[in-house]
Short mmCIF file of C-alpha atoms and ligand atoms in Angstrom, two decimals:
data_model
loop_
_atom_site.label_atom_id
_atom_site.label_comp_id
_atom_site.label_asym_id
_atom_site.label_seq_id
_atom_site.Cartn_x
_atom_site.Cartn_y
_atom_site.Cartn_z
CA UNK A 1116 48.00 -9.87 -0.63
CA UNK A 1117 50.28 -8.59 2.11
CA UNK A 1118 49.60 -4.86 2.38
CA UNK A 1119 52.34 -2.70 3.85
CA UNK A 1120 52.87 1.04 4.05
CA UNK A 1121 55.89 2.96 2.79
CA UNK A 1122 57.01 6.56 3.13
CA UNK A 1123 58.22 7.81 -0.25
CA UNK A 1124 59.64 10.99 -1.65
CA UNK A 1125 59.09 12.39 -5.12
CA UNK A 1126 61.36 14.82 -6.96
CA UNK A 1127 59.93 17.08 -9.67
CA UNK A 1128 63.09 17.60 -11.70
CA UNK A 1129 61.77 20.51 -13.74
CA UNK A 1130 61.66 22.53 -10.53
CA UNK A 1131 65.15 21.79 -9.22
CA UNK A 1132 67.44 24.81 -9.44
CA UNK A 1133 70.57 23.00 -8.29
CA UNK A 1134 71.08 25.18 -5.22
CA UNK A 1135 72.25 22.30 -2.98
CA UNK A 1136 70.30 23.67 0.00
CA UNK A 1137 68.97 20.16 0.54
CA UNK A 1138 72.49 18.73 0.73
CA UNK A 1139 73.59 21.38 3.22
CA UNK A 1140 70.50 20.90 5.39
CA UNK A 1141 71.21 17.18 5.56
CA UNK A 1142 74.92 17.74 6.16
CA UNK A 1143 74.29 20.12 9.04
CA UNK A 1144 71.80 17.80 10.64
CA UNK A 1145 73.37 14.36 10.23
CA UNK A 1146 76.93 14.23 8.85
CA UNK A 1147 78.72 17.24 10.25
CA UNK A 1148 80.99 15.14 12.45
CA UNK A 1149 84.18 13.14 12.56
CA UNK A 1150 84.40 10.26 10.10
CA UNK A 1151 81.48 11.59 8.07
CA UNK A 1152 83.21 14.51 6.37
CA UNK A 1153 83.03 13.02 2.88
CA UNK A 1154 79.44 11.74 3.25
CA UNK A 1155 76.56 13.35 1.42
CA UNK A 1156 73.46 11.36 2.29
CA UNK A 1157 71.68 13.85 0.03
CA UNK A 1158 73.59 15.08 -3.00
CA UNK A 1159 72.63 16.89 -6.18
CA UNK A 1160 74.25 15.89 -9.46
CA UNK A 1161 74.43 17.74 -12.74
CA UNK A 1162 73.41 15.56 -15.68
CA UNK A 1163 74.84 14.49 -18.04
CA UNK A 1164 77.78 14.07 -15.71
CA UNK A 1165 79.79 11.62 -13.67
CA UNK A 1166 77.89 11.93 -10.34
CA UNK A 1167 79.02 11.23 -6.79
CA UNK A 1168 80.89 9.00 -6.18
CA UNK A 1169 82.31 9.31 -9.66
CA UNK A 1170 80.56 7.01 -12.14
CA UNK A 1171 78.51 5.29 -9.43
CA UNK A 1172 76.20 4.00 -12.16
CA UNK A 1173 78.94 1.88 -13.72
CA UNK A 1174 77.92 -1.47 -12.23
CA UNK A 1175 80.44 -3.31 -14.39
CA UNK A 1176 82.96 -1.56 -12.19
CA UNK A 1177 81.22 -1.38 -8.81
CA UNK A 1178 79.10 -4.55 -8.99
CA UNK A 1179 76.11 -3.08 -7.16
CA UNK A 1180 72.47 -4.22 -7.22
CA UNK A 1181 70.96 -7.46 -8.48
CA UNK A 1182 71.42 -9.50 -11.64
CA UNK A 1183 68.54 -11.32 -13.29
CA UNK A 1184 69.59 -14.27 -15.40
CA UNK A 1185 66.25 -14.77 -17.16
CA UNK A 1186 66.58 -12.06 -19.78
CA UNK A 1187 66.24 -13.43 -23.25
CA UNK A 1188 65.55 -17.18 -23.27
CA UNK A 1189 61.91 -16.91 -22.21
CA UNK A 1190 62.42 -19.06 -19.12
CA UNK A 1191 61.88 -17.71 -15.63
CA UNK A 1192 65.17 -16.57 -14.20
CA UNK A 1193 66.67 -15.99 -10.81
CA UNK A 1194 67.94 -13.00 -8.97
CA UNK A 1195 71.37 -12.86 -7.44
CA UNK A 1196 73.46 -10.11 -5.97
CA UNK A 1197 75.85 -8.81 -8.57
CA UNK A 1198 78.47 -8.48 -5.86
CA UNK A 1199 78.70 -12.09 -4.71
CA UNK A 1200 76.88 -14.77 -2.75
CA UNK A 1201 77.13 -14.48 1.00
CA UNK A 1202 79.74 -17.26 0.98
CA UNK A 1203 81.70 -15.42 -1.70
CA UNK A 1204 81.54 -12.35 0.48
CA UNK A 1205 83.48 -14.09 3.22
CA UNK A 1206 86.49 -14.25 0.91
CA UNK A 1207 86.34 -10.48 0.54
CA UNK A 1208 85.87 -9.65 4.19
CA UNK A 1209 89.35 -8.21 4.59
CA UNK A 1210 89.84 -6.81 1.11
CA UNK A 1211 86.92 -5.87 -1.07
CA UNK A 1212 87.98 -4.62 -4.52
CA UNK A 1213 84.43 -3.46 -5.29
CA UNK A 1214 84.46 -0.67 -2.72
CA UNK A 1215 84.69 2.90 -3.97
CA UNK A 1216 87.99 4.52 -3.08
CA UNK A 1217 88.54 7.94 -1.54
CA UNK A 1218 89.32 9.20 -5.06
CA UNK A 1219 85.90 7.97 -6.22
CA UNK A 1220 84.31 10.16 -3.55
CA UNK A 1221 86.78 13.02 -2.97
CA UNK A 1222 89.30 13.95 -0.33
CA UNK A 1223 87.25 16.01 2.13
CA UNK A 1224 88.60 19.45 2.84
CA UNK A 1225 87.96 22.56 4.83
CA UNK A 1226 89.61 25.97 4.75
CA UNK A 1227 92.08 27.56 7.15
CA UNK A 1228 89.70 30.37 7.97
CA UNK A 1229 91.98 31.70 10.70
CA UNK A 1230 94.33 32.98 8.00
CA UNK A 1231 91.71 35.54 7.05
CA UNK A 1232 92.01 37.17 10.46
CA UNK A 1233 95.52 36.37 11.58
CA UNK A 1234 97.64 36.78 8.44
CA UNK A 1235 100.33 39.46 8.88
CA UNK A 1236 99.84 42.75 7.09
CA UNK A 1237 101.01 42.58 3.48
CA UNK A 1238 100.35 43.73 -0.06
CA UNK A 1239 97.91 40.92 -0.83
CA UNK A 1240 94.46 40.16 0.45
CA UNK A 1241 94.71 37.12 2.79
CA UNK A 1242 93.06 33.92 1.59
CA UNK A 1243 91.90 30.79 3.40
CA UNK A 1244 93.78 27.91 1.84
CA UNK A 1245 92.13 24.49 1.57
CA UNK A 1246 93.18 21.90 4.14
CA UNK A 1247 92.65 18.15 3.82
CA UNK A 1248 90.35 16.78 6.53
CA UNK A 1249 92.23 13.48 6.21
CA UNK A 1250 95.85 14.59 6.57
CA UNK A 1251 95.39 18.11 7.96
CA UNK A 1252 97.82 19.36 5.31
CA UNK A 1253 97.24 21.94 2.55
CA UNK A 1254 95.45 20.33 -0.36
CA UNK A 1255 95.41 20.97 -4.07
CA UNK A 1256 91.69 20.30 -4.61
CA UNK A 1257 91.06 18.08 -7.63
CA UNK A 1258 87.53 16.84 -7.04
CA UNK A 1259 84.45 17.31 -4.87
CA UNK A 1260 80.92 16.00 -4.42
CA UNK A 1261 79.56 18.41 -7.04
CA UNK A 1262 82.74 18.91 -9.00
CA UNK A 1263 81.04 18.99 -12.39
CA UNK A 1264 78.26 21.30 -11.18
CA UNK A 1265 76.53 23.06 -14.08
CA UNK A 1266 79.10 21.77 -16.53
CA UNK A 1267 77.49 18.37 -16.94
CA UNK A 1268 76.87 18.91 -20.62
CA UNK A 1269 80.43 19.82 -21.33
CA UNK A 1270 82.35 17.35 -23.43
CA UNK A 1271 84.65 16.70 -20.49
CA UNK A 1272 82.13 15.53 -17.91
CA UNK A 1273 79.27 14.29 -20.03
CA UNK A 1274 81.69 11.99 -21.80
CA UNK A 1275 82.13 9.89 -18.66
CA UNK A 1276 78.40 9.54 -17.92
CA UNK A 1277 77.49 5.81 -18.02
CA UNK A 1278 73.97 6.69 -19.28
CA UNK A 1279 75.40 7.65 -22.65
CA UNK A 1280 76.21 4.03 -23.36
CA UNK A 1281 73.52 3.22 -25.94
CA UNK A 1282 72.98 6.65 -27.46
CA UNK A 1283 73.39 6.73 -31.19
CA UNK A 1284 76.72 7.96 -32.56
CA UNK A 1285 74.95 11.07 -33.91
CA UNK A 1286 73.52 11.91 -30.48
CA UNK A 1287 76.84 11.20 -28.80
CA UNK A 1288 78.48 13.57 -31.19
CA UNK A 1289 75.83 16.22 -30.72
CA UNK A 1290 76.24 16.03 -26.94
CA UNK A 1291 79.91 16.73 -27.40
CA UNK A 1292 79.25 19.96 -29.24
CA UNK A 1293 79.54 22.96 -27.00
CA UNK A 1294 76.61 24.76 -28.60
CA UNK A 1295 74.36 21.84 -27.62
CA UNK A 1296 75.47 21.79 -24.00
CA UNK A 1297 72.50 21.03 -21.79
CA UNK A 1298 72.05 19.85 -18.26
CA UNK A 1299 69.56 19.22 -15.55
CA UNK A 1300 69.87 18.42 -11.87
CA UNK A 1301 69.41 15.07 -10.20
CA UNK A 1302 69.03 15.18 -6.40
CA UNK A 1303 69.61 11.80 -4.77
CA UNK A 1304 69.06 10.19 -1.39
CA UNK A 1305 68.84 6.54 -0.35
CA UNK A 1306 65.92 5.01 -2.21
CA UNK A 1307 64.78 2.93 0.78
CA UNK A 1308 64.32 0.10 -1.69
CA UNK A 1309 61.73 -2.67 -1.49
CA UNK A 1310 64.41 -5.22 -2.41
CA UNK A 1311 67.48 -3.60 -0.88
CA UNK A 1312 70.81 -5.06 -1.96
CA UNK A 1313 72.46 -3.47 1.08
CA UNK A 1314 70.25 -5.56 3.39
CA UNK A 1315 70.86 -8.78 1.47
CA UNK A 1316 74.64 -8.31 1.39
CA UNK A 1317 75.17 -7.56 5.09
CA UNK A 1318 76.89 -10.54 6.77
CA UNK A 1319 75.97 -9.24 10.23
CA UNK A 1320 72.25 -8.74 9.68
CA UNK A 1321 72.76 -5.17 10.79
CA UNK A 1322 70.65 -3.47 8.10
CA UNK A 1323 66.91 -3.78 8.21
CA UNK A 1324 63.83 -2.27 6.67
CA UNK A 1325 61.31 -0.89 9.12
CA UNK A 1326 58.04 -2.67 8.60
CA UNK A 1327 55.87 0.27 9.58
CA UNK A 1328 57.20 2.78 7.03
CA UNK A 1329 59.81 1.01 4.88
CA UNK A 1330 62.78 3.08 6.02
CA UNK A 1331 66.06 1.17 5.65
CA UNK A 1332 68.30 1.60 8.69
CA UNK A 1333 71.66 0.37 9.96
CA UNK A 1334 71.68 -1.03 13.48
CA UNK A 1335 75.03 0.38 14.53
CA UNK A 1336 75.23 -1.96 17.49
CA UNK A 1337 75.27 -4.93 15.13
CA UNK A 1338 77.35 -3.41 12.32
CA UNK A 1339 80.86 -4.86 12.19
CA UNK A 1340 82.08 -2.55 9.44
CA UNK A 1341 82.45 -5.20 6.72
CA UNK A 1342 81.15 -2.67 4.19
CA UNK A 1343 79.39 -5.23 1.98
CA UNK A 1344 76.41 -2.85 2.03
CA UNK A 1345 78.57 -0.06 0.60
CA UNK A 1346 79.62 -2.25 -2.31
CA UNK A 1347 76.20 -3.86 -2.87
CA UNK A 1348 74.17 -0.65 -2.97
CA UNK A 1349 74.03 0.27 -6.67
CA UNK A 1350 73.20 3.88 -5.76
CA UNK A 1351 76.23 4.11 -3.47
CA UNK A 1352 74.11 5.49 -0.67
CA UNK A 1353 75.67 3.63 2.25
CA UNK A 1354 78.85 5.19 3.61
CA UNK A 1355 81.58 3.93 5.91
CA UNK A 1356 82.51 6.07 8.89
CA UNK A 1357 86.25 5.67 9.34
CA UNK A 1358 86.09 7.04 12.87
CA UNK A 1359 83.41 4.76 14.33
CA UNK A 1360 84.10 1.79 12.01
CA UNK A 1361 80.37 1.54 11.18
CA UNK A 1362 78.28 2.03 8.08
CA UNK A 1363 75.85 4.91 7.90
CA UNK A 1364 73.13 6.03 5.53
CA UNK A 1365 70.15 8.30 5.01
CA UNK A 1366 67.52 7.63 7.65
CA UNK A 1367 64.79 9.59 5.82
CA UNK A 1368 64.82 11.86 8.88
CA UNK A 1369 62.57 9.41 10.74
CA UNK A 1370 62.91 11.34 14.01
CA UNK A 1371 61.50 14.37 12.21
CA UNK A 1372 58.71 12.40 10.54
CA UNK A 1373 57.73 10.75 13.79
CA UNK A 1374 57.10 14.25 15.12
CA UNK A 1375 55.14 15.36 12.07
CA UNK A 1376 57.91 17.17 10.19
CA UNK A 1377 59.13 16.51 6.66
CA UNK A 1378 62.73 15.34 6.17
CA UNK A 1379 65.21 18.22 6.36
CA UNK A 1380 66.12 18.01 2.66
CA UNK A 1381 62.47 18.23 1.65
CA UNK A 1382 61.58 20.87 4.22
CA UNK A 1383 64.45 23.15 3.13
CA UNK A 1384 64.04 22.62 -0.63
CA UNK A 1385 64.14 26.03 -2.28
CA UNK A 1386 62.60 24.89 -5.55
CA UNK A 1387 59.83 23.05 -3.67
CA UNK A 1388 60.50 20.10 -5.90
CA UNK A 1389 60.04 17.49 -3.19
CA UNK A 1390 56.85 15.75 -2.18
CA UNK A 1391 56.33 13.21 0.60
CA UNK A 1392 53.58 10.66 0.86
CA UNK A 1393 52.52 7.17 1.86
CA UNK A 1394 52.32 4.34 -0.65
CA UNK A 1395 50.60 1.05 0.09
CA UNK A 1396 52.28 -1.92 -1.55
CA UNK A 1397 51.91 -5.68 -1.73
CA UNK A 1398 54.94 -7.27 -0.06
CA UNK A 1399 54.00 -10.65 -1.54
CA UNK A 1400 54.61 -9.35 -5.07
CA UNK A 1401 58.09 -7.97 -4.53
CA UNK A 1402 60.16 -11.04 -5.29
CA UNK A 1403 58.24 -11.89 -8.47
CA UNK A 1404 58.22 -8.27 -9.63
CA UNK A 1405 62.00 -7.96 -9.30
CA UNK A 1406 62.56 -11.17 -11.28
CA UNK A 1407 61.05 -10.40 -14.69
CA UNK A 1408 62.80 -9.48 -17.94
CA UNK A 1409 63.80 -5.86 -18.37
CA UNK A 1410 60.91 -5.02 -20.69
CA UNK A 1411 58.33 -6.03 -18.04
CA UNK A 1412 60.15 -4.61 -15.04
CA UNK A 1413 58.47 -1.22 -14.87
CA UNK A 1414 54.92 -2.61 -15.14
CA UNK A 1415 55.63 -5.34 -12.58
CA UNK A 1416 57.10 -2.78 -10.21
CA UNK A 1417 54.16 -0.39 -10.57
CA UNK A 1418 51.78 -3.30 -9.93
CA UNK A 1419 53.26 -3.78 -6.46
CA UNK A 1420 51.91 -0.35 -5.52
CA UNK A 1421 48.28 -0.68 -4.50
CA UNK A 1422 45.19 1.46 -4.87
CA UNK A 1423 44.52 2.95 -1.40
CA UNK A 1424 40.82 3.39 -2.27
CA UNK A 1425 40.31 -0.31 -3.08
CA UNK A 1426 38.20 -1.87 -0.26
CA UNK A 1427 40.22 -5.09 -0.47
CA UNK A 1428 43.46 -3.15 -0.04
CA UNK A 1429 42.00 -1.19 2.87
CA UNK A 1430 40.90 -4.43 4.54
CA UNK A 1431 44.35 -5.95 3.96
CA UNK A 1432 46.01 -2.87 5.41
CA UNK A 1433 43.86 -2.96 8.51
CA UNK A 1434 44.51 -6.69 8.90
CA UNK A 1435 48.24 -5.92 8.97
CA UNK A 1436 47.75 -3.32 11.67
CA UNK A 1437 48.07 -0.27 9.45
CA UNK A 1438 46.41 2.64 11.16
CA UNK A 1439 43.43 4.36 9.50
CA UNK A 1440 45.39 7.61 9.62
CA UNK A 1441 48.00 6.02 7.37
CA UNK A 1442 45.37 4.74 4.97
CA UNK A 1443 43.87 8.23 4.78
CA UNK A 1444 47.36 9.66 4.18
CA UNK A 1445 47.92 7.13 1.38
CA UNK A 1446 44.69 8.29 -0.25
CA UNK A 1447 45.94 11.88 -0.23
CA UNK A 1448 49.52 11.00 -1.11
CA UNK A 1449 51.04 13.29 -3.78
CA UNK A 1450 53.52 10.52 -4.61
CA UNK A 1451 50.65 8.15 -5.36
CA UNK A 1452 48.96 10.76 -7.56
CA UNK A 1453 52.03 11.55 -9.63
CA UNK A 1454 53.26 7.97 -9.93
CA UNK A 1455 50.15 5.81 -10.17
CA UNK A 1456 47.19 8.04 -11.02
CA UNK A 1457 48.80 10.44 -13.47
CA UNK A 1458 51.66 8.09 -14.38
CA UNK A 1459 54.29 10.76 -14.83
CA UNK A 1460 56.80 9.72 -12.14
CA UNK A 1461 59.34 6.90 -12.27
CA UNK A 1462 61.97 5.34 -10.02
CA UNK A 1463 65.67 5.78 -10.78
CA UNK A 1464 67.47 2.88 -12.47
CA UNK A 1465 64.89 0.19 -11.90
CA UNK A 1466 67.19 -2.22 -13.77
CA UNK A 1467 69.26 -2.47 -10.59
CA UNK A 1468 66.24 -4.44 -9.30
CA UNK A 1469 66.44 -3.09 -5.78
CA UNK A 1470 62.94 -1.65 -6.37
CA UNK A 1471 63.74 1.93 -5.46
CA UNK A 1472 60.90 3.69 -3.63
CA UNK A 1473 61.81 7.29 -4.43
CA UNK A 1474 60.26 8.75 -7.59
CA UNK A 1475 61.26 11.30 -10.21
CA UNK A 1476 59.31 13.34 -12.71
CA UNK A 1477 61.65 13.53 -15.73
CA UNK A 1478 62.70 17.04 -16.75
CA UNK A 1479 60.84 18.72 -19.58
CA UNK A 1480 62.53 22.11 -19.68
CA UNK A 1481 65.38 21.38 -22.09
CA UNK A 1482 62.82 19.83 -24.39
CA UNK A 1483 60.55 22.84 -24.12
CA UNK A 1484 63.24 25.23 -25.24
CA UNK A 1485 63.36 23.36 -28.50
CA UNK A 1486 59.62 22.96 -28.84
CA UNK A 1487 58.81 26.53 -27.96
CA UNK A 1488 61.22 27.78 -30.57
CA UNK A 1489 59.41 25.56 -32.99
CA UNK A 1490 56.04 26.88 -31.78
CA UNK A 1491 56.91 30.40 -32.82
CA UNK A 1492 57.55 29.18 -36.34
CA UNK A 1493 54.62 26.88 -36.81
CA UNK A 1494 50.91 27.28 -37.21
CA UNK A 1495 49.90 25.61 -33.94
CA UNK A 1496 46.33 24.94 -34.93
CA UNK A 1497 47.29 22.73 -37.80
CA UNK A 1498 50.46 21.23 -36.50
CA UNK A 1499 49.63 20.10 -32.99
CA UNK A 1500 46.64 18.02 -33.93
CA UNK A 1501 48.66 15.03 -35.07
CA UNK A 1502 51.49 15.48 -32.62
CA UNK A 1503 53.87 16.31 -35.37
CA UNK A 1504 55.26 18.90 -33.06
CA UNK A 1505 55.80 16.40 -30.32
CA UNK A 1506 57.71 14.14 -32.64
CA UNK A 1507 60.32 16.81 -32.33
CA UNK A 1508 61.11 15.31 -28.95
CA UNK A 1509 63.74 13.44 -30.92
CA UNK A 1510 65.41 16.72 -31.66
CA UNK A 1511 65.37 17.76 -28.01
CA UNK A 1512 68.63 18.87 -26.53
CA UNK A 1513 68.45 16.32 -23.72
CA UNK A 1514 68.07 13.03 -25.60
CA UNK A 1515 64.97 10.98 -24.79
CA UNK A 1516 67.11 7.85 -24.76
CA UNK A 1517 69.29 9.41 -22.10
CA UNK A 1518 66.27 10.00 -19.84
CA UNK A 1519 65.06 6.48 -20.61
CA UNK A 1520 68.40 5.11 -19.43
CA UNK A 1521 67.90 6.92 -16.14
CA UNK A 1522 64.23 6.30 -15.48
CA UNK A 1523 62.57 3.66 -17.63
CA UNK A 1524 64.99 0.76 -18.12
CA UNK A 1525 65.88 2.21 -21.51
CA UNK A 1526 62.29 2.32 -22.82
CA UNK A 1527 62.00 5.58 -24.78
CA UNK A 1528 58.25 5.24 -25.25
CA UNK A 1529 57.63 5.61 -21.53
CA UNK A 1530 59.57 8.89 -21.45
CA UNK A 1531 57.90 10.10 -24.62
CA UNK A 1532 54.47 9.46 -23.12
CA UNK A 1533 55.33 11.37 -19.95
CA UNK A 1534 56.91 14.33 -21.75
CA UNK A 1535 53.94 14.55 -24.10
CA UNK A 1536 51.55 14.65 -21.20
CA UNK A 1537 53.53 17.29 -19.35
CA UNK A 1538 53.88 19.34 -22.49
CA UNK A 1539 50.15 19.06 -23.20
CA UNK A 1540 49.31 20.16 -19.64
CA UNK A 1541 51.64 23.13 -19.94
CA UNK A 1542 50.19 24.20 -23.25
CA UNK A 1543 46.63 23.73 -22.02
CA UNK A 1544 47.23 25.81 -18.90
CA UNK A 1545 49.02 28.50 -20.86
CA UNK A 1546 46.09 28.79 -23.24
CA UNK A 1547 43.71 29.00 -20.33
CA UNK A 1548 45.53 31.25 -17.88
CA UNK A 1549 47.78 33.42 -20.04
CA UNK A 1550 45.95 33.71 -23.34
CA UNK A 1551 42.46 33.24 -21.94
CA UNK A 1552 41.27 31.16 -24.90
CA UNK A 1553 40.80 27.48 -25.46
CA UNK A 1554 40.85 25.94 -28.91
CA UNK A 1555 39.98 22.51 -30.20
CA UNK A 1556 43.56 21.81 -31.22
CA UNK A 1557 44.80 22.24 -27.66
CA UNK A 1558 42.01 20.06 -26.28
CA UNK A 1559 42.87 17.46 -28.90
CA UNK A 1560 46.50 17.67 -27.89
CA UNK A 1561 45.53 17.08 -24.26
CA UNK A 1562 43.25 14.17 -25.10
CA UNK A 1563 45.91 12.67 -27.33
CA UNK A 1564 48.32 12.75 -24.41
CA UNK A 1565 45.82 10.75 -22.36
CA UNK A 1566 44.81 13.63 -20.11
CA UNK A 1567 41.48 15.24 -19.30
CA UNK A 1568 41.08 18.96 -18.53
CA UNK A 1569 40.31 18.05 -14.91
CA UNK A 1570 43.48 16.01 -14.64
CA UNK A 1571 45.50 18.80 -16.27
CA UNK A 1572 44.18 21.23 -13.66
CA UNK A 1573 45.06 18.83 -10.85
CA UNK A 1574 48.59 18.24 -12.18
CA UNK A 1575 49.07 21.98 -12.58
CA UNK A 1576 47.76 22.68 -9.09
CA UNK A 1577 50.02 20.15 -7.38
CA UNK A 1578 53.02 21.11 -9.50
CA UNK A 1579 52.93 24.87 -9.31
CA UNK A 1580 50.60 26.00 -6.52
CA UNK A 1581 50.67 23.41 -3.76
CA UNK A 1582 50.35 24.32 -0.12
CA UNK A 1583 53.00 22.79 2.11
CA UNK A 1584 50.38 20.33 3.40
CA UNK A 1585 49.73 19.21 -0.17
CA UNK A 1586 53.43 18.55 -0.77
CA UNK A 1587 54.04 16.77 2.51
CA UNK A 1588 51.20 14.47 3.46
CA UNK A 1589 52.68 12.91 6.56
CA UNK A 1590 50.83 10.17 8.43
CA UNK A 1591 50.38 10.06 12.19
CA UNK A 1592 53.16 7.93 13.65
CA UNK A 1593 52.31 5.68 16.56
CA UNK A 1594 55.12 3.97 18.35
CA UNK A 1595 52.73 1.32 19.62
CA UNK A 1596 51.92 0.49 15.99
CA UNK A 1597 55.61 -0.12 15.33
CA UNK A 1598 55.81 -2.51 18.26
CA UNK A 1599 52.78 -4.36 16.94
CA UNK A 1600 54.25 -4.84 13.46
CA UNK A 1601 57.59 -5.85 14.93
CA UNK A 1602 55.89 -8.86 16.47
CA UNK A 1603 54.88 -10.04 13.04
CA UNK A 1604 57.65 -9.21 10.61
CA UNK A 1605 57.69 -10.51 7.08
CA UNK A 1606 59.80 -13.59 6.61
CA UNK A 1607 63.44 -13.04 5.82
CA UNK A 1608 64.19 -15.42 3.04
CA UNK A 1609 67.86 -15.95 3.54
CA UNK A 1610 70.95 -15.56 1.48
CA UNK A 1611 69.92 -13.55 -1.53
CA UNK A 1612 66.19 -13.57 -0.98
CA UNK A 1613 63.97 -10.61 -0.68
CA UNK A 1614 63.05 -10.05 2.86
CA UNK A 1615 62.84 -7.93 5.87
CA UNK A 1616 65.22 -8.47 8.68
CA UNK A 1617 63.90 -8.26 12.20
CA UNK A 1618 64.37 -4.81 13.61
CA UNK A 1619 66.59 -4.64 16.67
CA UNK A 1620 65.07 -5.57 19.99
CA UNK A 1621 64.70 -2.84 22.50
CA UNK A 1622 68.04 -2.37 24.24
CA UNK A 1623 69.93 -4.29 21.56
S1 SF4 B 438 69.46 2.88 -2.15
FE1 SF4 B 438 68.54 0.86 -1.73
S2 SF4 B 438 70.26 -0.58 -1.77
FE2 SF4 B 438 71.14 1.51 -1.54
S3 SF4 B 438 71.34 1.89 0.68
FE3 SF4 B 438 69.33 2.67 0.09
S4 SF4 B 438 67.93 0.90 0.46
FE4 SF4 B 438 70.02 0.06 0.39
S1 SF4 B 439 67.11 22.30 -2.34
FE1 SF4 B 439 65.58 21.60 -3.85
S2 SF4 B 439 65.89 23.00 -5.60
FE2 SF4 B 439 67.76 23.16 -4.34
S3 SF4 B 439 69.15 21.56 -5.21
FE3 SF4 B 439 68.02 20.58 -3.53
S4 SF4 B 439 66.29 19.56 -4.56
FE4 SF4 B 439 67.09 21.11 -6.01
#
């Protein structure tokens, strides 16, 4: 066991209101400068929808992430970058057809605000026309980073969502009906993956994963601008700065965290949907966990995350130089509670096999609107006992299979289990706090969802009433600890292996 610590973020999607404050906070702090105009290290997508860059999830087109060739024949398989081997990458050094184009992102623009003040007197109100930040000329805007905002369920945008691929024809058809339009929001940052394709694809060894907290960074002094990382990242969360000729990406606001502050996106989040916490994981299990058939992927991934209360894990952490303050933070981590203890949070698109370390609680709200309508028509006491009501998840406006394609490698049962639990907690708390009564049927519903009353209270507390210190459990950073772990990095296993590249030397 090789115990390491990781800073992770969790997004409670039921709470996201799609205000984009997070994106603006990040933009103002990190990418409000030349060459970075089109970059959104944090963006918020409306789903179903095409996302940013457009259809980034279409790996047949963009060739991001890893491919496992052991699906199906029962034999152990191997992992390889979908993009190419490192040798194959040399052939694409000067022209890489897998890179997203400016059209896939959008042509960045600003407005000629001066017109508002300086336009000559006339009959019309002056307007600020849009100006391209590439050419400086007036622009007829045709796309943007949140172009399909709030219209994700419309036939136009939902139709191009790659996650619709294996929905039944009936569901596809239903999603195309305007009266069934439904959407939710999906905020995204770099996932600071355990098996990052961006790191493996970089010919210059410029991208590395910090051993002390797992943050994936670009060493700009080493970056030669080959952009293999941009193509290899299946989440399209590395960006090329045309002005500096270097790649850039989300840095999880490490300068803020090192001074005890949450990342700007999390700190500014209006819906308070974001949680930050430490996870302890076993670095020795990563390679094996990423190379299992799809149906075992989620379990293998979750097994890499360790119990911070286990004495053996604590001893392993200390042996690797992990500070007791970090171990204590891992024990209080809200990410650990949601993901491992309560089992209601999942990573995004685990099938890319980069082992994403950001977590999402799937949205329940569109389901609830259907269920609650049903509740008013049914005799709850007789119907809920056998979960007949919850079988109506199949009739939910946001298809369970769609959520499974996003969060559980297509496994609907995982999503069903999570939604049932969240629904049971909501019903239990409503009975208790609003109606002031508790009946056997509700308790049976809770038990059937695998939840105790104590757990329901804890989930409710952390979901709806958390103090800021409950949402952001930040560990004490010690620079001397970083130096210590740098002396003993994990082995980098070469071409397409899973590994950690040496961080830059001081002064590099
Ligand atoms: S999401 Fe993963 S693969 Fe993409 S840039 Fe971040 S660490 Fe690299
Ligand atoms: S600030 Fe929070 S609530 Fe608003 S869009 Fe971002 S994640 Fe959602």
